Coordinates of C-alpha atoms and ligand atoms in Angstrom, one line a residue:
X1 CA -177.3 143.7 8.8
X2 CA -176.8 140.7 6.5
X3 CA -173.6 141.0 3.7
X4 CA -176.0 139.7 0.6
X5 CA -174.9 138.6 -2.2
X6 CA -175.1 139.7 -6.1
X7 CA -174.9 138.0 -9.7
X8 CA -171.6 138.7 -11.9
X9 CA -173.9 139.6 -14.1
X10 CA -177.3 141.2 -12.8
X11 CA -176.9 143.9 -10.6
X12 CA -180.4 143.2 -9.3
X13 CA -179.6 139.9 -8.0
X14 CA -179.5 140.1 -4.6
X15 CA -179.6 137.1 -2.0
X16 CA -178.6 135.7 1.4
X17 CA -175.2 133.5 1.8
X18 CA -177.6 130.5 2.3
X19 CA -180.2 131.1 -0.6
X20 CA -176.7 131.8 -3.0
X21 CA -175.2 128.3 -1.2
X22 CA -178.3 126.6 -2.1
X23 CA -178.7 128.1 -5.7
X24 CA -175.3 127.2 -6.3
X25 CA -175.0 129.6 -9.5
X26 CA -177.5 132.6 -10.2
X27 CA -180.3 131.9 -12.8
X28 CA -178.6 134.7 -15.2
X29 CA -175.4 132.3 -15.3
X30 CA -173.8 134.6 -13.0
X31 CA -171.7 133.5 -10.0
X32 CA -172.5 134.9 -6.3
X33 CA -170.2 137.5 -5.0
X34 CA -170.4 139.4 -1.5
X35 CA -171.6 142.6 -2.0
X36 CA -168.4 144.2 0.1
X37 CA -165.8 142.1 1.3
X38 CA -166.1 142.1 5.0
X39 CA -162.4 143.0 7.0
X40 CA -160.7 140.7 9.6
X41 CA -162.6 142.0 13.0
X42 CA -160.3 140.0 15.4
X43 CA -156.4 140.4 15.4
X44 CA -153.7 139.0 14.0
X45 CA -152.3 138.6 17.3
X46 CA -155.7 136.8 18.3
X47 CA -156.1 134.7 15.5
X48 CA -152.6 133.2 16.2
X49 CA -153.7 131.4 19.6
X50 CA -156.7 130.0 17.7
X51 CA -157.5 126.4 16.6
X52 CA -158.6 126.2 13.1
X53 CA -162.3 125.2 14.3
X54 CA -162.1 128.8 16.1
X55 CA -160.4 130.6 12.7
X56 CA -162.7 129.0 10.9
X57 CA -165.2 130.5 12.5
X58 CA -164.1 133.9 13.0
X59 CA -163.5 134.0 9.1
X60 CA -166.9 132.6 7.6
X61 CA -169.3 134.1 10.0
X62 CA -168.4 137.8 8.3
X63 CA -169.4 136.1 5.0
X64 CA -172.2 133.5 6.5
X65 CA -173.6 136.4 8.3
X66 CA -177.5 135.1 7.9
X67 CA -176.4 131.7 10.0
X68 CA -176.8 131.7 13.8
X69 CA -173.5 131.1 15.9
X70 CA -174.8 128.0 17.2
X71 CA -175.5 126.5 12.9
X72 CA -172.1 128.0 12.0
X73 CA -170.1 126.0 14.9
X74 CA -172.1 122.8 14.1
X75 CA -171.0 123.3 10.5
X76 CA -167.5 123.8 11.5
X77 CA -167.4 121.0 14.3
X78 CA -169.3 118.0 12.2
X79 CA -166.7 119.0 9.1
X80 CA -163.3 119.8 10.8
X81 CA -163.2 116.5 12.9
X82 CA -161.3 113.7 13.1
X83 CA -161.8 112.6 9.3
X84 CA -158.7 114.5 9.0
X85 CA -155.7 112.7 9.9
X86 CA -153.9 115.6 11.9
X87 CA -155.2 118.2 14.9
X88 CA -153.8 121.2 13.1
X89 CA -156.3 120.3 9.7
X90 CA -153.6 122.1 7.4
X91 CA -149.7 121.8 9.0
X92 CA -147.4 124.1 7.3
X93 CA -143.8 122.2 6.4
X94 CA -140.6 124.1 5.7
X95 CA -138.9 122.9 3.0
X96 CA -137.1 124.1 0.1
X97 CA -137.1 128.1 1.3
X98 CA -140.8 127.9 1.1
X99 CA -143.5 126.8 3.8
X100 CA -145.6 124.5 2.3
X101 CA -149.4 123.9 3.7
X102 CA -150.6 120.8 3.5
X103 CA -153.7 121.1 2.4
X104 CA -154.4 117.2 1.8
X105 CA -154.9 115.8 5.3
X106 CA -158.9 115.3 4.8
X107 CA -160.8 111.9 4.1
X108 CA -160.0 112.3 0.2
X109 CA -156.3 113.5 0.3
X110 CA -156.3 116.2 -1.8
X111 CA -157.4 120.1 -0.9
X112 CA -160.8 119.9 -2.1
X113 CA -161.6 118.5 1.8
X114 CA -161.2 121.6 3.0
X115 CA -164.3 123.0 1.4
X116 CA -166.2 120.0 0.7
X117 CA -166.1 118.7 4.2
X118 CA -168.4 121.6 5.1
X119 CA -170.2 121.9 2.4
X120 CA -172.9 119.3 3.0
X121 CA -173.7 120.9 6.2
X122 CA -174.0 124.4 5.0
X123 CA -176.0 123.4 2.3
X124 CA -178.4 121.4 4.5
X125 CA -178.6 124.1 7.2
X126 CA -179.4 126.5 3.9
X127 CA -182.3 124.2 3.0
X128 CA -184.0 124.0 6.6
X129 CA -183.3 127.9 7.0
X130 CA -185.2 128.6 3.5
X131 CA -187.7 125.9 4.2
X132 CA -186.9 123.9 1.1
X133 CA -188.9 120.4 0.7
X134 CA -187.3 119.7 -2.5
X135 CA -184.5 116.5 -2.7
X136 CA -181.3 118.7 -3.5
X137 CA -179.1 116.8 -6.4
X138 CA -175.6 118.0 -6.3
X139 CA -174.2 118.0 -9.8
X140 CA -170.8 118.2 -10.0
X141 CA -167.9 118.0 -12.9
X142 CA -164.8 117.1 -12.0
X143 CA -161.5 117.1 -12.9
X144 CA -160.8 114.5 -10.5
X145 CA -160.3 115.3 -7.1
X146 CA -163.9 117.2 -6.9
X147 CA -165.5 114.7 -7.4
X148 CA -164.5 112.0 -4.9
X149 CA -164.3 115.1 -2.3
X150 CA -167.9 115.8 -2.9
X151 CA -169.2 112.4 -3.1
X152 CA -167.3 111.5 0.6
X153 CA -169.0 114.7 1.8
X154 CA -172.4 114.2 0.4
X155 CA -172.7 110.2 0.5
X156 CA -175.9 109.4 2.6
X157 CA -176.3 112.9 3.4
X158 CA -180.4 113.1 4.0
X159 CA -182.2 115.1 1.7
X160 CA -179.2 115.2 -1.1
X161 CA -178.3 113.6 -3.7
X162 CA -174.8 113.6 -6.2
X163 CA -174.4 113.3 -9.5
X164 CA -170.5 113.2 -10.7
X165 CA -169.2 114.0 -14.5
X166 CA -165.7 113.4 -14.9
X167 CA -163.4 113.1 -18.3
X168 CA -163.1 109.3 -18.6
X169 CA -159.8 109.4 -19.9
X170 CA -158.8 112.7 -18.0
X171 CA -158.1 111.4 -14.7
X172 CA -155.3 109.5 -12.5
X173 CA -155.9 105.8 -12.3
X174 CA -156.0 106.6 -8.5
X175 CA -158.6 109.0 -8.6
X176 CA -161.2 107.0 -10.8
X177 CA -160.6 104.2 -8.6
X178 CA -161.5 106.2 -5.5
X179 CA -164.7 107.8 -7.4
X180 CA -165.6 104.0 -8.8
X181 CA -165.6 102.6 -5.1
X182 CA -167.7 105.3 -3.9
X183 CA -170.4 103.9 -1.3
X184 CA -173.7 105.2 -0.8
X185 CA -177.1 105.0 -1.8
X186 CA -177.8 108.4 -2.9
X187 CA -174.0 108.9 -5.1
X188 CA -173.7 108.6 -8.9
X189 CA -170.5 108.5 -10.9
X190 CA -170.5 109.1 -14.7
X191 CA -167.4 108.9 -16.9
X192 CA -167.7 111.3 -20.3
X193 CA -166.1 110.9 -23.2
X194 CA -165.0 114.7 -23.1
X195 CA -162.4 116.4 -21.6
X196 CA -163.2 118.2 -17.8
X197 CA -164.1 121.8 -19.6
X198 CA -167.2 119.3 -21.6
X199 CA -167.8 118.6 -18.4
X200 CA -168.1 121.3 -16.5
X201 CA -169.8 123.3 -19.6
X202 CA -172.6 120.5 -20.0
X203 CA -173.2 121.2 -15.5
X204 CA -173.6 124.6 -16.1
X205 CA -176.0 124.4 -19.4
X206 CA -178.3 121.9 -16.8
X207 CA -178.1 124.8 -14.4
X208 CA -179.3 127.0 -16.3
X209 CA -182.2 125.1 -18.2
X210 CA -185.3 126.4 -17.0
X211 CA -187.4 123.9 -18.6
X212 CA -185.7 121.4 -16.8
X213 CA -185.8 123.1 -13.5
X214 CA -189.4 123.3 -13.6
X215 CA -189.7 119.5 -14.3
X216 CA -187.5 118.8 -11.5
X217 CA -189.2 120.6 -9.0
X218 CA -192.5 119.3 -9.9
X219 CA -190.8 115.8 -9.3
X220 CA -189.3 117.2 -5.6
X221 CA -185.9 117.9 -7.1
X222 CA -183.5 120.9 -7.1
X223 CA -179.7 121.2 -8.3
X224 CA -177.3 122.3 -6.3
X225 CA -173.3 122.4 -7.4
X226 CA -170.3 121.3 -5.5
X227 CA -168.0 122.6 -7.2
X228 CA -166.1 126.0 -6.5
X229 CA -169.0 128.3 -8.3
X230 CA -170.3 127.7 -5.2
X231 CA -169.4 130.5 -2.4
X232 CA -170.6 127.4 0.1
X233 CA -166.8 126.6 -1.5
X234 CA -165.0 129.2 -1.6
X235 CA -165.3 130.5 1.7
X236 CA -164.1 127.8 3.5
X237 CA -160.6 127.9 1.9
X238 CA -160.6 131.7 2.9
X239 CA -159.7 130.2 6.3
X240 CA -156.6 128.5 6.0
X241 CA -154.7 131.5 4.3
X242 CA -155.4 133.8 7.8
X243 CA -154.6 130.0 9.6
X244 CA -151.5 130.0 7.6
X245 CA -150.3 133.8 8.3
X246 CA -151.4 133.6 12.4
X247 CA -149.4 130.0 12.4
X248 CA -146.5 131.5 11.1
X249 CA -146.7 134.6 13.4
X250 CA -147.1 132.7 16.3
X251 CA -144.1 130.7 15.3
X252 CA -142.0 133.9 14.4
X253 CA -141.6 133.0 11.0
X254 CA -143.0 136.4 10.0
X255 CA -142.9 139.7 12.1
X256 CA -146.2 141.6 13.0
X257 CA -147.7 142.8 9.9
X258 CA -144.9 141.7 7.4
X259 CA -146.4 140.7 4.3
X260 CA -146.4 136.7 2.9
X261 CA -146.3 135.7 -0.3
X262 CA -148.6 132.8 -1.8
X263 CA -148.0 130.5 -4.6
X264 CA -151.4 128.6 -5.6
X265 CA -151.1 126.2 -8.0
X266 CA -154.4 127.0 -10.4
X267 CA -157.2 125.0 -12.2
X268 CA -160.5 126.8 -12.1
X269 CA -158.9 129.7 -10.0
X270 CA -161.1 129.0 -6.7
X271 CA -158.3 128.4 -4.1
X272 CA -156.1 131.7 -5.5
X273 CA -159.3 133.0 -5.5
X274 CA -159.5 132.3 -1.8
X275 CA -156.7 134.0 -1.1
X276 CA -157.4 137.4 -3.2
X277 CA -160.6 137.6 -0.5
X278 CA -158.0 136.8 2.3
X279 CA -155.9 140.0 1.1
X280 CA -159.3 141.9 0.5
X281 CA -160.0 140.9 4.1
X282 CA -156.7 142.9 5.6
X283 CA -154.6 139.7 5.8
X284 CA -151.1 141.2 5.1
X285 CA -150.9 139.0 1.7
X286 CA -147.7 140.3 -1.0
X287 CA -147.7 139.1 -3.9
X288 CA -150.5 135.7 -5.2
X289 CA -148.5 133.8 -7.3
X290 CA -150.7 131.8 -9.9
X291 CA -148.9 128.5 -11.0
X292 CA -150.2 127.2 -14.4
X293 CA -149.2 123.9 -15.9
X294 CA -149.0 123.8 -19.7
X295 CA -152.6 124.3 -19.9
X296 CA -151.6 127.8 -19.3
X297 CA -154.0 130.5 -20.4
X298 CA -153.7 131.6 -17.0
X299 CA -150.5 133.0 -17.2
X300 CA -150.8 134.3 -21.0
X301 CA -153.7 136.2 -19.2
X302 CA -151.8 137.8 -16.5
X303 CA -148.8 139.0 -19.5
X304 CA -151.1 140.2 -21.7
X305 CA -154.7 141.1 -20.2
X306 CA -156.4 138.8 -22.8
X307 CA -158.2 135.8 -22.2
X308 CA -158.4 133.1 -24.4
X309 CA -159.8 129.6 -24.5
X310 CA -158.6 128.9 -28.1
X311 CA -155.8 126.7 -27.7
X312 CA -155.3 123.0 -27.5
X313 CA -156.4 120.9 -24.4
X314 CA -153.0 119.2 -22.8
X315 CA -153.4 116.4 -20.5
X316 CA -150.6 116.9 -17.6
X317 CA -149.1 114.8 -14.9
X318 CA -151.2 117.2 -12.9
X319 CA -154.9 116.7 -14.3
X320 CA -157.2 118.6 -11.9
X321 CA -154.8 122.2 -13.3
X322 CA -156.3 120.6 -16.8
X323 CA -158.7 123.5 -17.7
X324 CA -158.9 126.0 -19.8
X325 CA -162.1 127.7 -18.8
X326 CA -161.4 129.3 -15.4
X327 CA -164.2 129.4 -13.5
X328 CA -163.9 131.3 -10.3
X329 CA -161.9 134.2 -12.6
X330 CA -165.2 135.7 -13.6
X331 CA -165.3 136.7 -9.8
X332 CA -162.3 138.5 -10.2
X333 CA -163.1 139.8 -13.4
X334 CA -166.4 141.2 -11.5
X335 CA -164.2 143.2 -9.2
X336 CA -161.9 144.6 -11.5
X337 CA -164.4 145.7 -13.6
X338 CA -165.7 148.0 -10.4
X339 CA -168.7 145.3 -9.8
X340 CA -170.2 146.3 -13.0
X341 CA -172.2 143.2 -13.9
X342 CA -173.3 144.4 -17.3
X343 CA -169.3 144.1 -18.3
X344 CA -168.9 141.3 -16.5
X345 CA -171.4 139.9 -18.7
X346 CA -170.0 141.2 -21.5
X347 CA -166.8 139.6 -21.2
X348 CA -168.3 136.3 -20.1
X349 CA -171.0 136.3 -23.5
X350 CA -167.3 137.4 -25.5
X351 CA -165.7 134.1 -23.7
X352 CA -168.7 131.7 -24.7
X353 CA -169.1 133.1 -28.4
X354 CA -165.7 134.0 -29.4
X355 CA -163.6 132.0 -27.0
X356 CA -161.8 135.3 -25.4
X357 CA -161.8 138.3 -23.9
X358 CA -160.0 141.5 -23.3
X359 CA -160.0 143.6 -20.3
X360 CA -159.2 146.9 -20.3
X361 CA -155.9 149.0 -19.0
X362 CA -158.0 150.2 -15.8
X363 CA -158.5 146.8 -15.3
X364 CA -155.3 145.4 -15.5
X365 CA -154.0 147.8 -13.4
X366 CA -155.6 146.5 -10.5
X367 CA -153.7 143.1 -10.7
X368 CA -149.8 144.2 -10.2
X369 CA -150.2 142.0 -6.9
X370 CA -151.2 138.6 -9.1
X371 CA -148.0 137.2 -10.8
X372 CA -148.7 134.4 -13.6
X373 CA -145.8 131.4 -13.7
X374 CA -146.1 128.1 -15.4
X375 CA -143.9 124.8 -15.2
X376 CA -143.9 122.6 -18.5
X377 CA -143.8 118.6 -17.8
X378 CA -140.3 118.5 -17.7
X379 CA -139.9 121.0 -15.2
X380 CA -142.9 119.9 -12.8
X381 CA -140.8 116.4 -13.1
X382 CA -137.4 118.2 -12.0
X383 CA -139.6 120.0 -9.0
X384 CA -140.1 116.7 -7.2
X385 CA -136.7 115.3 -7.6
X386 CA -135.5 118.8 -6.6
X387 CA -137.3 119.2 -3.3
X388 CA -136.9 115.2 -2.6
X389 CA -132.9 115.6 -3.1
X390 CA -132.6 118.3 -1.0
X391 CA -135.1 118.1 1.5
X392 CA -136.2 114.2 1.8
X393 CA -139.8 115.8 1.3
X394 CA -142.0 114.4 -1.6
X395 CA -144.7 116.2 -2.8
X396 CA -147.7 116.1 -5.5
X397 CA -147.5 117.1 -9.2
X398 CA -149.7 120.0 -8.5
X399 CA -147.8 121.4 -5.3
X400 CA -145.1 120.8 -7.9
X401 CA -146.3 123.4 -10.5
X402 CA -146.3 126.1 -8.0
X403 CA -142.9 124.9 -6.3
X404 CA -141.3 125.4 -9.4
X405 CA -143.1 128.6 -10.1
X406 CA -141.6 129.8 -7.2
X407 CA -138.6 128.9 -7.6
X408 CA -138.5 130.4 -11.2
X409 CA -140.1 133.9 -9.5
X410 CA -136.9 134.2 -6.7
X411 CA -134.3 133.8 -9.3
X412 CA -135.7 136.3 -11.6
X413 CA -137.4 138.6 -8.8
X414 CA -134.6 138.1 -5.9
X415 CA -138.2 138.8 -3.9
X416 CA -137.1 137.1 -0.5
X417 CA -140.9 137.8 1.1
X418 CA -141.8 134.4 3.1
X419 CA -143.8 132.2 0.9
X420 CA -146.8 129.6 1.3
X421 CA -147.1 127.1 -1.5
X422 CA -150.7 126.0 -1.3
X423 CA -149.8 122.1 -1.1
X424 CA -152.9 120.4 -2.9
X425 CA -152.6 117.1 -2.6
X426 CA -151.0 114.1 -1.2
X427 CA -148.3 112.8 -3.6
X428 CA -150.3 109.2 -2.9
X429 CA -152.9 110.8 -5.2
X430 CA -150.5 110.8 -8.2
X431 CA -147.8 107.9 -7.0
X432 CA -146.8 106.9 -10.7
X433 CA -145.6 110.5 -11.9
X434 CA -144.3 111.0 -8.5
X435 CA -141.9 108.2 -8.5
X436 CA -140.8 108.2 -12.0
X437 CA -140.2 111.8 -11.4
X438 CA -138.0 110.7 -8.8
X439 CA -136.0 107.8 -10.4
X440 CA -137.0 106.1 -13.5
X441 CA -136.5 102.4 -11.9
X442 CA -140.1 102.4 -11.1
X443 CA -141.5 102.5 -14.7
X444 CA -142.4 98.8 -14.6
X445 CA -144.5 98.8 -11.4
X446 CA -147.8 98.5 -10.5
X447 CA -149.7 101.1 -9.2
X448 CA -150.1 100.0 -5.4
X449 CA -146.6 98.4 -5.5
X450 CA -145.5 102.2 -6.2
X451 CA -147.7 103.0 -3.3
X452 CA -145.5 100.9 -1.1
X453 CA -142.5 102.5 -2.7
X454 CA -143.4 105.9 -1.9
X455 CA -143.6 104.9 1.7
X456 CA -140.4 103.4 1.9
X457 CA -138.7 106.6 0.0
X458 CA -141.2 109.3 2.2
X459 CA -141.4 108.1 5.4
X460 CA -145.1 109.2 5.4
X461 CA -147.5 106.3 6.4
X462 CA -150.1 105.3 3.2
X463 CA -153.4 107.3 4.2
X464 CA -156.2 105.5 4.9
X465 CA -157.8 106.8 1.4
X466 CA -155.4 105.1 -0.4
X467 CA -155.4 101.8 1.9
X468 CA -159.4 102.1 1.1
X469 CA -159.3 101.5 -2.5
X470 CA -156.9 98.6 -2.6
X471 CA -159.3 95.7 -2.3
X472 CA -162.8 98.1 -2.9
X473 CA -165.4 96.9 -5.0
X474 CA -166.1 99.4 -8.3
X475 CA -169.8 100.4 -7.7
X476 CA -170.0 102.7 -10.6
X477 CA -170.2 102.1 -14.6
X478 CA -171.6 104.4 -16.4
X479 CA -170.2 106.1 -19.2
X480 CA -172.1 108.6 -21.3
X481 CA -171.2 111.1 -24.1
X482 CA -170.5 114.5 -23.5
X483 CA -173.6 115.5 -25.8
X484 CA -175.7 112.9 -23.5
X485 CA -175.1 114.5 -20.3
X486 CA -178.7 115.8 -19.4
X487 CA -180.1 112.4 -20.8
X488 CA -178.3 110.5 -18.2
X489 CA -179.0 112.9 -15.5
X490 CA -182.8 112.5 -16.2
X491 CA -182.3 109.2 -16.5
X492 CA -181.2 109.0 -13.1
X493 CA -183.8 110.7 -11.4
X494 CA -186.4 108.8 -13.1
X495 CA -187.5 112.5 -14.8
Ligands
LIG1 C1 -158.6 121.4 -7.8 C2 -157.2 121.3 -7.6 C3 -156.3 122.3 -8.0 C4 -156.8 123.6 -8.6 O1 -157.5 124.4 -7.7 P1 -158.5 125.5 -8.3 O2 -159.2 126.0 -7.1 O3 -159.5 124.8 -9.3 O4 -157.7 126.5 -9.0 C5 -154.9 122.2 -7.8 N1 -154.4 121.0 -7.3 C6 -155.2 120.0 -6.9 C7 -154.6 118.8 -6.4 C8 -156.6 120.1 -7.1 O5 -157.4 119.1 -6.7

């Protein structure tokens, strides 16, 4: 029996894992959820003598269930390869009292490789198996690590094409030099004036412009998305929280069945996400700690049970946690609410209209395992300097929301449970706030001779990524207003 899939908010929606992967977001504006969250069926024990290739496997064919064996190991073996720059695809480092995974060790150094690695060959598998003729244009908005993720995954890709929004003035140096150099025939970059929720609001309004669909396919064109609405996304990163847990058993960091902790530090609330399915899946998972930067209507939400958009837009040291409209929470939002769509719904039409939403007490009781943090600038600064003094070990801006999250959460909780702090991305990706977090001697320097700093100071040879964009070319100019977004789009397929 195949585990189909539902809307968030039609009950009657009802499709496989590869006609939800290819849809990307249900026509109602929904997202697609698993009907029932399908439980671990190998052990614990099992999984801990597994590569990731093999976890990987044993995770996503329970959700992937209409794929073959023989499509879902190609998937996994042409994604978890040697574009990643270590055997282990996601190496868990002690440091601090905390186990950090390393999430960042894929072509575009930051986590999003995990997912978007695979996520070309799912979706291309998705079109043969649903026979679909149709060019698939991946449109994607970014807050700046998507996007290069997606275009690496998707550049030259037969049969797709990708379309990239991100917030002109939203992103790190680093990270719109790695989207401008982007090669291949078949990838677009577009910088809007807009911040990354314009962005991804003006993606989901093409999505769900009928009008426009029905053009496009006359043409030979369908959309597709890239970005964590997609469950082609989100299960992926399911894997490397069971990876995680059967590493650290096998290294008798944690006892049979003893519960970890995880500290995720949040943006559109698909990788905490990932590990809320992990939990649902029987993955002995304490408490998920969600770190917020000072964008933090996250946390308010886990206080006080309301959501709410209406706040000012802060641009952090750590932009891709620069949102205010949380995506993936809907999902959540879906299950608490008992998979009733039509409330689902409700809240989501209260978010759009009113900018926020309450849920109920029934509701909120079903989140004492979710804990909300956040670190302001200052603090995030401190994190780095802290866990570089102490340990030698530099990390990201974003691993250092949820580091000092976690550190905040033991000294008030005295909760001693083993922790993973989902590491999201290489602190190459965000050199400049790295170093001057670290000493404020490198305020005068260039970007790259930073780069060469951070070597020196980590010990961590420059990625290849970041070697990659020193001398490349910048392939992409355009520059569009947020209002202009569809214009562009039909621009570039010639519509
Ligand atoms: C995308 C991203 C996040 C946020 O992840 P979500 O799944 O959107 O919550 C955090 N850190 C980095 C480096 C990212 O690229």
């Amino acid at each position: 029996m195949n585990l189909m899939y539902n809307s968030t908010r039609d009950k009657n929606v009802k499709v496989t894992a590869s006609q939800a992967i290819l849809k990307g977001l249900s026509d109602d504006g929904g997202l697609f959820v698993p009907e029932s969250i399908p439980a671990l069926e190998v052990s614990l024990d099992a999984l801990a003598d597994m590569s990731y290739q093999q976890v990987a496997y044993e995770v996503m064919k329970l959700f992937l269930t209409d794929f073959t064996e023989e499509e879902l190991k190609n998937c996994i073996n042409k994604a978890y390869d040697d574009k990643f720059d270590t055997k282990e695809i996601a190496p868990l480092r002690e440091a601090a009292g905390a186990q950090f995974l390393e999430l960042f060790h894929g072509s575009t150094i930051a986590f999003k490789d995990m997912a978007l690695s695979i996520l070309p060959h799912l979706l291309t598998t998705s079109a043969k198996k649903n026979a679909v003729s149709n060019e698939i244009v991946i449109l994607t908005a970014t807050s700046g690590d998507t996007g290069k993720a997606a275009l690496a995954g998707f550049a030259d890709v037969d049969g797709t094409s990708i379309i990239v929004f991100y917030p002109k003035d939203g992103v790190s140096p680093i990270q719109e030099k790695q989207m401008l150099t982007q090669r291949g025939a078949n990838t677009k970059v577009v910088g809007i004036k807009g911040n990354f929720d314009d962005a991804q609001t003006g993606v989901k309004e093409m999505f769900n412009n009928k009008e426009l669909a029905e053009r496009m396919n006359k043409a030979g064109y369908q959309f597709s998305s890239a970005n964590s609405i997609n469950i082609g996304r989100l299960v992926p990163q399911i894997v490397y929280y069971v990876y995680a847990y059967a590493k650290l058993l096998k290294n008798k960091k944690l006892a049979k069945d003893e519960k970890m902790n995880v500290v995720v530090p949040t943006g559109n609330f698909g990788n905490i996400l990932a590990a809320y399915y992990a939990k649902n899946m029987g993955l002995p998972i304490g408490k998920l700690i969600c770190a917020s930067n000072e964008n933090k209507v996250l946390f308010d939400f886990f206080q006080t049970g309301t959501y709410d958009r209406n706040r000012e837009f802060m641009l952090t040291s750590s932009p891709s946690m620069d949102i205010l409209i949380s995506s993936n929470l809907e999902r959540l939002i879906y299950k608490i609410a008992g998979n009733d769509a039509k409330k689902c719904a409700d809240f989501m039409k209260a978010l759009s209209t009113a900018g926020k939403y309450e849920i109920t007490s029934d509701m909120k009781e079903q989140l004492e395992d979710f804990v909300g943090g956040y670190a302001t600038e200052e603090a995030t600064a401190k994190a780095i300097k802290r866990v570089y003094d102490e340990e030698g070990y530099i990390i990201d801006t974003h691993t250092a929301v949820a580091a000092q999250v976690y550190f905040d959460y033991v000294a008030k909780s005295n909760d001693t449970t083993t922790t993973v702090i989902a590491s999201t991305a290489s602190p190459y990706k965000f050199t400049r706030s790295v170093m001057n977090a670290i000493d404020s001697k490198y305020e005068k320097m260039t970007d790259f001779e930073l780069v060469d700093e951070l070597e020196k100071l980590s010990k961590v040879k420059v990625p290849q990524a970041i070697e990659d964009i020193r001398s490349a070319p910048v392939l992409h100019d355009i520059v569009c207003d947020k209002t202009a977004m569809q214009d562009t789009v039909e621009n570039i397929l010639g519509l």
